Coordinates of C-alpha atoms in Angstrom, one line a residue:
X27 CA -25.6 19.7 46.6
X28 CA -22.9 20.3 49.7
X29 CA -25.3 17.7 51.4
X30 CA -24.9 14.8 49.0
X31 CA -21.3 15.7 48.7
X32 CA -20.6 15.3 52.3
X33 CA -23.0 11.9 52.5
X34 CA -20.8 10.3 49.5
X35 CA -17.6 11.2 51.4
X36 CA -19.0 9.8 54.7
X37 CA -19.9 6.5 53.0
X38 CA -17.3 5.2 51.5
X39 CA -16.9 2.8 54.4
X40 CA -20.5 1.4 55.5
X41 CA -22.0 2.8 58.3
X42 CA -24.4 0.7 60.5
X43 CA -27.6 2.5 61.9
X44 CA -30.1 0.7 64.1
X45 CA -33.8 2.2 63.5
X46 CA -36.1 2.1 66.5
X47 CA -40.1 2.3 65.5
X48 CA -43.1 0.4 66.2
X49 CA -44.8 2.1 63.0
X50 CA -43.4 -0.7 60.6
X51 CA -44.3 1.1 57.4
X52 CA -42.4 4.2 58.6
X53 CA -39.3 1.7 60.0
X54 CA -38.8 0.4 56.5
X55 CA -39.5 3.7 54.5
X56 CA -36.6 5.5 56.6
X57 CA -34.7 2.1 56.3
X58 CA -35.1 1.8 52.8
X59 CA -34.2 5.4 52.4
X60 CA -31.1 5.4 54.2
X61 CA -30.1 2.0 52.5
X62 CA -30.2 4.2 49.1
X63 CA -27.7 6.5 50.4
X64 CA -25.3 3.5 51.3
X65 CA -26.2 2.9 54.8
X66 CA -26.7 -0.5 56.3
X67 CA -29.7 -0.2 58.7
X68 CA -31.1 -2.6 61.4
X69 CA -35.1 -2.4 62.2
X70 CA -36.4 -3.0 65.9
X71 CA -40.2 -2.7 66.5
X72 CA -40.0 -2.1 70.1
X73 CA -37.5 -1.4 73.2
X74 CA -36.9 -5.1 74.2
X75 CA -35.7 -5.7 70.6
X76 CA -33.5 -2.8 70.4
X77 CA -32.1 -3.5 73.5
X78 CA -31.1 -7.1 72.5
X79 CA -29.6 -5.6 69.1
X80 CA -27.3 -3.3 71.3
X81 CA -26.1 -6.0 73.7
X82 CA -25.1 -8.2 70.5
X83 CA -23.9 -5.9 67.8
X84 CA -22.3 -2.6 67.0
X85 CA -23.7 0.4 65.7
X86 CA -22.2 4.0 64.5
X87 CA -25.5 5.6 65.1
X88 CA -29.2 4.9 66.6
X89 CA -32.2 6.6 65.3
X90 CA -35.2 5.9 67.8
X91 CA -39.1 7.4 68.1
X92 CA -39.5 8.3 71.3
X93 CA -42.8 6.7 71.8
X94 CA -42.4 2.7 71.9
X95 CA -45.0 0.1 73.0
X96 CA -42.7 -1.1 75.7
X97 CA -40.8 2.0 76.7
X98 CA -39.5 5.1 75.2
X99 CA -36.7 6.7 73.3
X100 CA -35.3 7.8 76.4
X101 CA -34.6 4.1 77.4
X102 CA -33.3 3.6 74.0
X103 CA -31.0 6.8 74.6
X104 CA -30.1 5.1 78.5
X105 CA -29.0 1.6 77.0
X106 CA -27.3 2.7 74.2
X107 CA -24.9 5.2 76.3
X108 CA -24.8 2.4 78.7
X109 CA -23.3 0.1 75.8
X110 CA -21.3 2.5 73.7
X111 CA -21.2 6.1 75.2
X112 CA -19.6 8.1 72.2
X113 CA -22.5 6.4 69.6
X114 CA -24.5 9.2 68.5
X115 CA -28.5 8.7 69.3
X116 CA -31.2 10.7 67.4
X117 CA -34.9 10.8 68.6
X118 CA -37.7 11.3 66.5
X119 CA -40.7 12.9 68.1
X120 CA -43.9 14.8 67.9
X121 CA -43.2 18.6 68.3
X122 CA -45.8 18.2 71.2
X123 CA -43.2 16.5 72.8
X124 CA -40.5 19.3 72.7
X125 CA -39.8 19.1 76.2
X126 CA -39.1 15.6 75.8
X127 CA -36.8 16.3 73.1
X128 CA -34.9 18.6 75.3
X129 CA -34.4 16.5 78.2
X130 CA -33.0 14.1 75.7
X131 CA -30.3 16.4 74.7
X132 CA -29.7 16.9 78.2
X133 CA -29.1 13.0 78.6
X134 CA -26.9 12.6 75.6
X135 CA -28.7 12.5 72.5
X136 CA -26.9 13.9 69.8
X137 CA -30.2 15.9 68.4
X138 CA -33.9 15.4 67.6
X139 CA -36.0 15.5 64.6
X140 CA -39.8 16.2 64.9
X141 CA -42.5 14.8 63.0
X142 CA -43.5 15.0 60.3
X143 CA -39.7 14.1 59.2
X144 CA -38.6 15.7 56.2
X145 CA -36.1 13.4 54.0
X146 CA -33.4 15.7 53.7
X147 CA -33.5 16.9 57.2
X148 CA -33.3 13.3 58.2
X149 CA -30.3 12.9 55.7
X150 CA -28.4 16.1 56.9
X151 CA -29.0 15.2 60.5
X152 CA -27.6 11.6 60.0
X153 CA -24.7 12.3 58.4
X154 CA -23.8 15.4 61.0
X155 CA -23.8 12.8 63.3
X156 CA -22.0 10.1 61.7
X157 CA -19.4 13.1 60.9
X158 CA -19.0 14.0 64.5
X159 CA -18.4 10.5 65.6
X160 CA -16.0 9.8 63.3
X161 CA -14.1 13.1 64.1
X162 CA -15.1 14.1 67.7
X163 CA -12.4 16.8 68.2
X164 CA -13.5 18.5 65.1
X165 CA -16.1 20.9 67.0
X166 CA -15.7 24.6 65.9
X167 CA -16.8 27.4 68.3
X168 CA -19.9 28.8 67.1
X169 CA -19.9 31.7 70.1
X170 CA -22.0 34.8 69.1
X171 CA -22.2 38.0 71.2
X172 CA -25.3 39.4 72.0
X173 CA -26.0 42.8 72.3
X174 CA -28.3 42.9 75.1
X175 CA -27.8 43.8 78.6
X176 CA -27.4 40.5 80.0
X177 CA -25.3 39.4 76.9
X178 CA -22.9 42.2 77.4
X179 CA -22.6 41.4 81.3
X180 CA -22.0 37.9 80.2
X181 CA -19.6 38.4 77.8
X182 CA -17.8 40.9 80.2
X183 CA -17.3 38.3 82.9
X184 CA -16.2 36.0 80.1
X185 CA -13.1 38.5 79.3
X186 CA -12.6 38.8 83.1
X187 CA -12.2 35.3 83.9
X188 CA -10.8 33.6 80.8
X189 CA -6.9 34.7 81.2
X190 CA -7.1 33.5 84.8
X191 CA -6.9 29.7 86.2
X192 CA -10.0 30.4 88.5
X193 CA -12.6 27.5 88.3
X194 CA -15.8 28.4 86.2
X195 CA -18.9 26.9 86.8
X196 CA -21.8 28.0 84.0
X197 CA -24.8 27.7 84.9
X198 CA -28.2 28.0 82.7
X199 CA -31.2 26.1 81.8
X200 CA -30.5 23.0 78.8
X201 CA -30.2 24.6 75.4
X202 CA -28.9 28.2 76.3
X203 CA -25.2 27.6 74.9
X204 CA -23.3 26.6 78.2
X205 CA -20.6 24.8 75.8
X206 CA -20.3 27.8 73.5
X207 CA -19.4 30.0 76.7
X208 CA -17.2 27.3 78.0
X209 CA -15.6 27.2 74.5
X210 CA -15.1 30.8 74.3
X211 CA -13.5 30.6 77.6
X212 CA -11.2 28.6 76.4
X213 CA -10.1 30.2 72.9
X214 CA -9.3 33.4 75.3
X215 CA -7.3 31.3 77.9
X216 CA -3.7 30.6 77.7
X217 CA -4.8 26.7 77.1
X218 CA -6.3 27.7 73.4
X219 CA -3.4 26.1 72.1
X220 CA -4.4 23.0 73.6
X221 CA -7.5 20.5 72.9
X222 CA -11.0 21.4 73.9
X223 CA -12.6 18.2 75.3
X224 CA -16.5 18.1 76.3
X225 CA -18.1 15.5 78.4
X226 CA -21.5 15.1 78.9
X227 CA -21.8 13.8 82.4
X228 CA -25.4 13.3 82.0
X229 CA -24.5 10.4 79.8
X230 CA -22.1 8.8 81.9
X231 CA -23.4 6.0 84.2
X232 CA -21.7 5.6 87.6
X233 CA -19.9 2.4 86.3
X234 CA -18.3 3.9 83.3
X235 CA -17.5 7.5 84.7
X236 CA -14.3 6.8 86.2
X237 CA -13.0 5.1 83.3
X238 CA -14.0 7.7 80.9
X239 CA -12.8 10.7 83.2
X240 CA -9.2 9.2 84.1
X241 CA -9.0 5.7 82.2
X242 CA -8.3 2.5 83.2
X243 CA -5.6 -0.4 82.9
X244 CA -6.0 -3.6 81.4
X245 CA -7.6 -6.1 83.5
X246 CA -8.9 -3.9 86.3
X247 CA -12.5 -4.6 85.6
X248 CA -14.7 -7.0 83.9
X249 CA -14.8 -5.7 80.2
X250 CA -11.5 -4.0 80.6
X251 CA -9.8 -5.8 77.7
X252 CA -7.3 -3.0 76.8
X253 CA -5.5 0.2 78.4
X254 CA -7.9 3.4 78.4
X255 CA -6.4 7.0 78.3
X256 CA -9.3 8.8 80.3
X257 CA -10.0 12.7 79.2
X258 CA -8.3 14.4 81.9
X259 CA -4.8 12.4 80.9
X260 CA -5.7 12.7 77.4
X261 CA -6.6 17.1 77.2
X262 CA -3.3 17.7 78.3
X263 CA -2.7 21.5 78.9
X264 CA -6.0 22.1 77.0
X265 CA -9.3 22.6 78.9
X266 CA -11.9 19.9 79.8
X267 CA -15.5 21.2 80.0
X268 CA -17.7 18.9 82.2
X269 CA -21.3 19.6 81.6
X270 CA -24.1 18.5 83.8
X271 CA -21.4 18.1 86.4
X272 CA -24.4 17.4 89.2
X273 CA -24.9 14.2 87.5
X274 CA -21.9 12.4 88.6
X275 CA -22.1 10.0 91.5
X276 CA -21.0 10.5 94.9
X277 CA -18.2 8.3 94.6
X278 CA -17.1 10.1 91.2
X279 CA -17.4 13.4 93.2
X280 CA -14.6 12.3 95.6
X281 CA -12.3 11.2 92.8
X282 CA -12.9 14.9 91.1
X283 CA -12.2 16.5 94.1
X284 CA -9.3 14.8 94.9
X285 CA -8.1 15.3 91.3
X286 CA -8.6 19.1 91.3
X287 CA -7.2 19.6 94.7
X288 CA -3.9 17.4 94.2
X289 CA -4.1 18.2 90.1
X290 CA -2.9 14.6 90.2
X291 CA -5.1 11.4 89.5
X292 CA -4.4 7.4 88.2
X293 CA -6.0 5.4 85.9
X294 CA -8.2 2.4 87.6
X295 CA -6.2 -0.4 88.3
X296 CA -3.2 1.6 88.3
X297 CA -0.6 2.9 91.0
X298 CA 0.9 5.2 88.5
X299 CA -0.2 8.9 88.7
X300 CA -0.3 11.3 86.0
X301 CA -0.5 15.1 86.5
X302 CA -3.7 17.1 85.2
X303 CA -2.5 20.4 83.7
X304 CA -5.6 21.2 82.1
X305 CA -7.9 23.9 82.7
X306 CA -11.4 22.8 84.3
X307 CA -14.9 24.2 83.5
X308 CA -18.0 22.8 84.7
X309 CA -21.7 23.3 84.1
X310 CA -25.1 22.6 85.1
X311 CA -28.8 23.1 84.7
X312 CA -29.5 22.5 88.2
X313 CA -29.0 24.5 91.3
X314 CA -25.9 23.1 92.8
X315 CA -26.0 25.4 95.9
X316 CA -29.1 23.8 97.0
X317 CA -28.1 20.3 96.2
X318 CA -25.1 20.7 98.3
X319 CA -26.8 22.0 101.2
X320 CA -29.5 19.0 100.8
X321 CA -26.5 16.7 100.5
X322 CA -26.9 15.2 97.3
X323 CA -23.6 17.0 95.9
X324 CA -20.5 17.3 97.9
X325 CA -20.3 20.7 99.2
X326 CA -16.3 21.0 99.2
X327 CA -16.5 20.0 95.6
X328 CA -19.4 22.4 94.7
X329 CA -17.3 25.4 96.4
X330 CA -14.1 24.1 94.4
X331 CA -16.2 24.4 91.2
X332 CA -17.7 27.8 92.2
X333 CA -14.9 30.3 92.3
X334 CA -16.3 32.1 90.0
X335 CA -19.9 31.6 88.7
X336 CA -21.4 32.7 85.1
X337 CA -25.1 32.5 84.5
X338 CA -26.2 31.9 81.0
X339 CA -29.9 33.5 80.9
X340 CA -32.6 31.7 79.0
X341 CA -33.8 32.9 75.3
X342 CA -36.8 34.4 76.7
X343 CA -34.9 36.6 78.8
X344 CA -33.0 37.8 76.4
X345 CA -35.3 38.7 73.2
X346 CA -33.3 41.6 72.1
X347 CA -30.8 39.2 70.6
X348 CA -33.2 36.8 69.3
X349 CA -33.3 37.9 65.6
X350 CA -29.4 38.0 65.6
X351 CA -29.6 34.3 66.5
X352 CA -32.1 33.6 64.1
X353 CA -30.7 35.4 61.0
X354 CA -27.2 33.7 61.8
X355 CA -28.8 30.4 62.0
X356 CA -30.6 31.1 58.9
X357 CA -27.6 32.1 56.9
X358 CA -25.9 28.9 58.4
X359 CA -28.8 26.6 57.0
X360 CA -29.2 28.1 53.9
X361 CA -25.3 27.9 53.0
X362 CA -25.6 24.0 54.3
X363 CA -28.8 23.3 52.0
X364 CA -27.6 25.7 48.8
X365 CA -30.8 28.0 49.4
X366 CA -31.0 31.5 49.1
X367 CA -33.5 33.3 51.8
X368 CA -33.4 36.9 52.6
X369 CA -35.2 36.2 56.2
X370 CA -38.3 36.0 57.8
X371 CA -41.8 37.6 56.9
X372 CA -43.3 39.4 59.4
X373 CA -46.0 37.1 60.9
X374 CA -43.1 34.6 61.5
X375 CA -41.2 37.5 63.5
X376 CA -44.0 38.2 65.5
X377 CA -44.5 34.4 66.8
X378 CA -40.6 34.4 67.5
X379 CA -40.9 37.3 69.6
X380 CA -44.0 35.8 71.8
X381 CA -42.9 32.4 71.8
X382 CA -41.4 31.4 75.0
X383 CA -38.6 29.0 73.6
X384 CA -38.6 26.4 76.2
X385 CA -35.8 24.9 74.6
X386 CA -34.1 27.9 74.2
X387 CA -31.2 28.5 71.5
X388 CA -30.9 24.9 70.3
X389 CA -34.6 24.8 69.5
X390 CA -34.4 28.1 67.7
X391 CA -31.7 26.6 65.7
X392 CA -34.0 23.6 65.0
X393 CA -36.7 25.7 63.9
X394 CA -35.0 27.7 61.7
X395 CA -32.9 24.6 60.1
X396 CA -36.3 22.9 59.4
X397 CA -37.9 25.9 58.0
X398 CA -35.0 26.8 55.7
X399 CA -35.5 22.9 54.5
X400 CA -39.2 23.9 54.0
X401 CA -39.0 27.0 52.4
X402 CA -38.7 27.8 48.5
X403 CA -39.4 31.5 48.5
X404 CA -37.4 34.4 49.2
X405 CA -38.8 34.6 52.9
X406 CA -39.5 31.7 55.3
X407 CA -43.3 32.2 55.8
X408 CA -45.9 30.9 58.7
X409 CA -46.6 27.6 56.0
X410 CA -42.6 26.5 57.0
X411 CA -42.7 26.7 61.0
X412 CA -43.9 24.2 63.1
X413 CA -48.0 25.1 63.9
X414 CA -47.8 24.1 67.3
X415 CA -45.4 26.9 67.5
X416 CA -48.0 29.7 66.5
X417 CA -50.4 27.9 68.9
X418 CA -48.6 28.1 71.7
X419 CA -47.1 31.7 71.2
X420 CA -50.5 33.5 72.0
X421 CA -51.0 35.2 68.9
X422 CA -54.1 35.8 67.2
X423 CA -54.7 37.1 64.0
X424 CA -54.9 40.7 65.4
X425 CA -51.9 43.0 65.4
X426 CA -49.7 42.4 68.2
X427 CA -48.5 45.2 70.0
X428 CA -44.7 43.7 70.6
X429 CA -44.0 45.9 73.4
X430 CA -47.0 45.0 75.5
X431 CA -46.4 41.3 75.0
X432 CA -42.7 41.6 76.0
X433 CA -43.5 43.6 79.0
X434 CA -46.0 41.0 80.0
X435 CA -43.8 38.0 79.7
X436 CA -41.2 40.1 81.5
X437 CA -43.5 40.9 84.5
X438 CA -44.2 37.2 84.5
X439 CA -40.7 36.0 84.8
X440 CA -39.9 38.4 87.5
X441 CA -43.1 37.8 89.7
X442 CA -42.7 33.8 89.1
X443 CA -38.7 34.6 90.3
X444 CA -39.6 36.4 93.2
X445 CA -42.0 33.5 94.6
X446 CA -39.4 31.4 93.9
X447 CA -36.7 33.3 96.0
X448 CA -39.7 33.9 98.6
X449 CA -38.8 37.7 97.4
X450 CA -35.4 37.6 97.9
X451 CA -34.2 40.8 95.6
X452 CA -30.4 39.4 95.4
X453 CA -31.3 35.7 94.9
X454 CA -34.3 37.1 92.1
X455 CA -31.3 39.3 90.4
X456 CA -29.0 36.5 90.5
X457 CA -32.2 33.9 89.1
X458 CA -32.6 36.1 86.1
X459 CA -29.2 37.1 85.4
X460 CA -29.2 41.0 86.0
X461 CA -28.1 43.6 89.0
X462 CA -30.2 44.3 91.9
X463 CA -30.4 48.0 90.2
X464 CA -31.8 46.5 87.1
X465 CA -34.6 44.6 88.8
X466 CA -35.6 47.1 90.8
X467 CA -36.1 49.6 87.8
X468 CA -37.7 46.7 86.1
X469 CA -40.1 46.2 88.5
X470 CA -40.9 50.0 89.3
X471 CA -41.6 50.2 85.4
X472 CA -43.7 47.0 85.2
X473 CA -45.6 47.9 88.8
X474 CA -44.7 44.8 90.3
X475 CA -45.0 45.2 94.2
X476 CA -42.2 45.1 96.3

């Protein structure tokens, strides 16, 4: 199969994995399985033991359970990123902890796997993480143009702003595809011949952020044993994408503001400046405007970054495109795993339509990929999707009126947005990714009080 060929090519040189799990039997089972595939493994049964290994050994990947006796998988993630920011971390979690998994992705985790763990899925994700670690610039854009009103408006804005040098701030929940929007802008811009470098600011501690972004010279601080070229210098005339920019410390925000204003910067410890020729695109799932007003984010930097804003709506607000995304992920996963699957059964489609998808497109992709692994027939059936999906979808054994379900969900979203904005229609429309006219039409249709 394709996956085992990839593993064979990858493991020509030994890769070392840290497995963190307090369930000794499960940890030994995973360790033994990966060792049979030619990987070197080290097993730690607690956060403190994992911390000790990370401080004294080098690893190519960290695989950690979320629930540990003296901490969590997020603690392991934070420690791993502070030691070596580029080492991929995979979180194993119960499906009931999906929001934790989403938060882990936001903090810089490479991927998450839900229990019970499927061996082939585990191998696939580990192989992909190791390959990406070896080839960090090999990512290829998989942007999918939606057909709904919000998606078409977003595509129009992307095409409008891409040929310009206007600074773009992309806003949206975690997992909505902000990086793909940034790549789309890059591909349609005059910078497309250069590299696209994505930087997860949420994974950068204040101690290493300046070095990662701007580089340093040997001896500039303890541990600086060699010269380092930062992302702003290495990207050249390409595009640099700063994801979760709101997580940068105030000190780094000042350096970033100066770099944007002067289009020049210097490495830590150096007196020599280098020019910045790259296109700068930023993204956040926070409300930077509020952060700027509250003083936790520099207001002058916010206005520099927010010359043009693109709002990426959550998946629950663009259900008309859900099946298109699901089919795309189905075809891709079927190709990866060497299977021929025609589609989804009607009961599965009903679950998909009614589920809220808190993890957005990323969660949909993971659910579909996992389902493809478990499916043996021509269609993905109910037994192949996580049971928690149906439990949290509100679907019963009775026939579901999809139109009514959509309307009820949409009405709830609009009412929640109105409460959040204190019935400011313009702000509500912006929050939901639609214009005021569309909002008024929907409020009238759904009988929402003005």
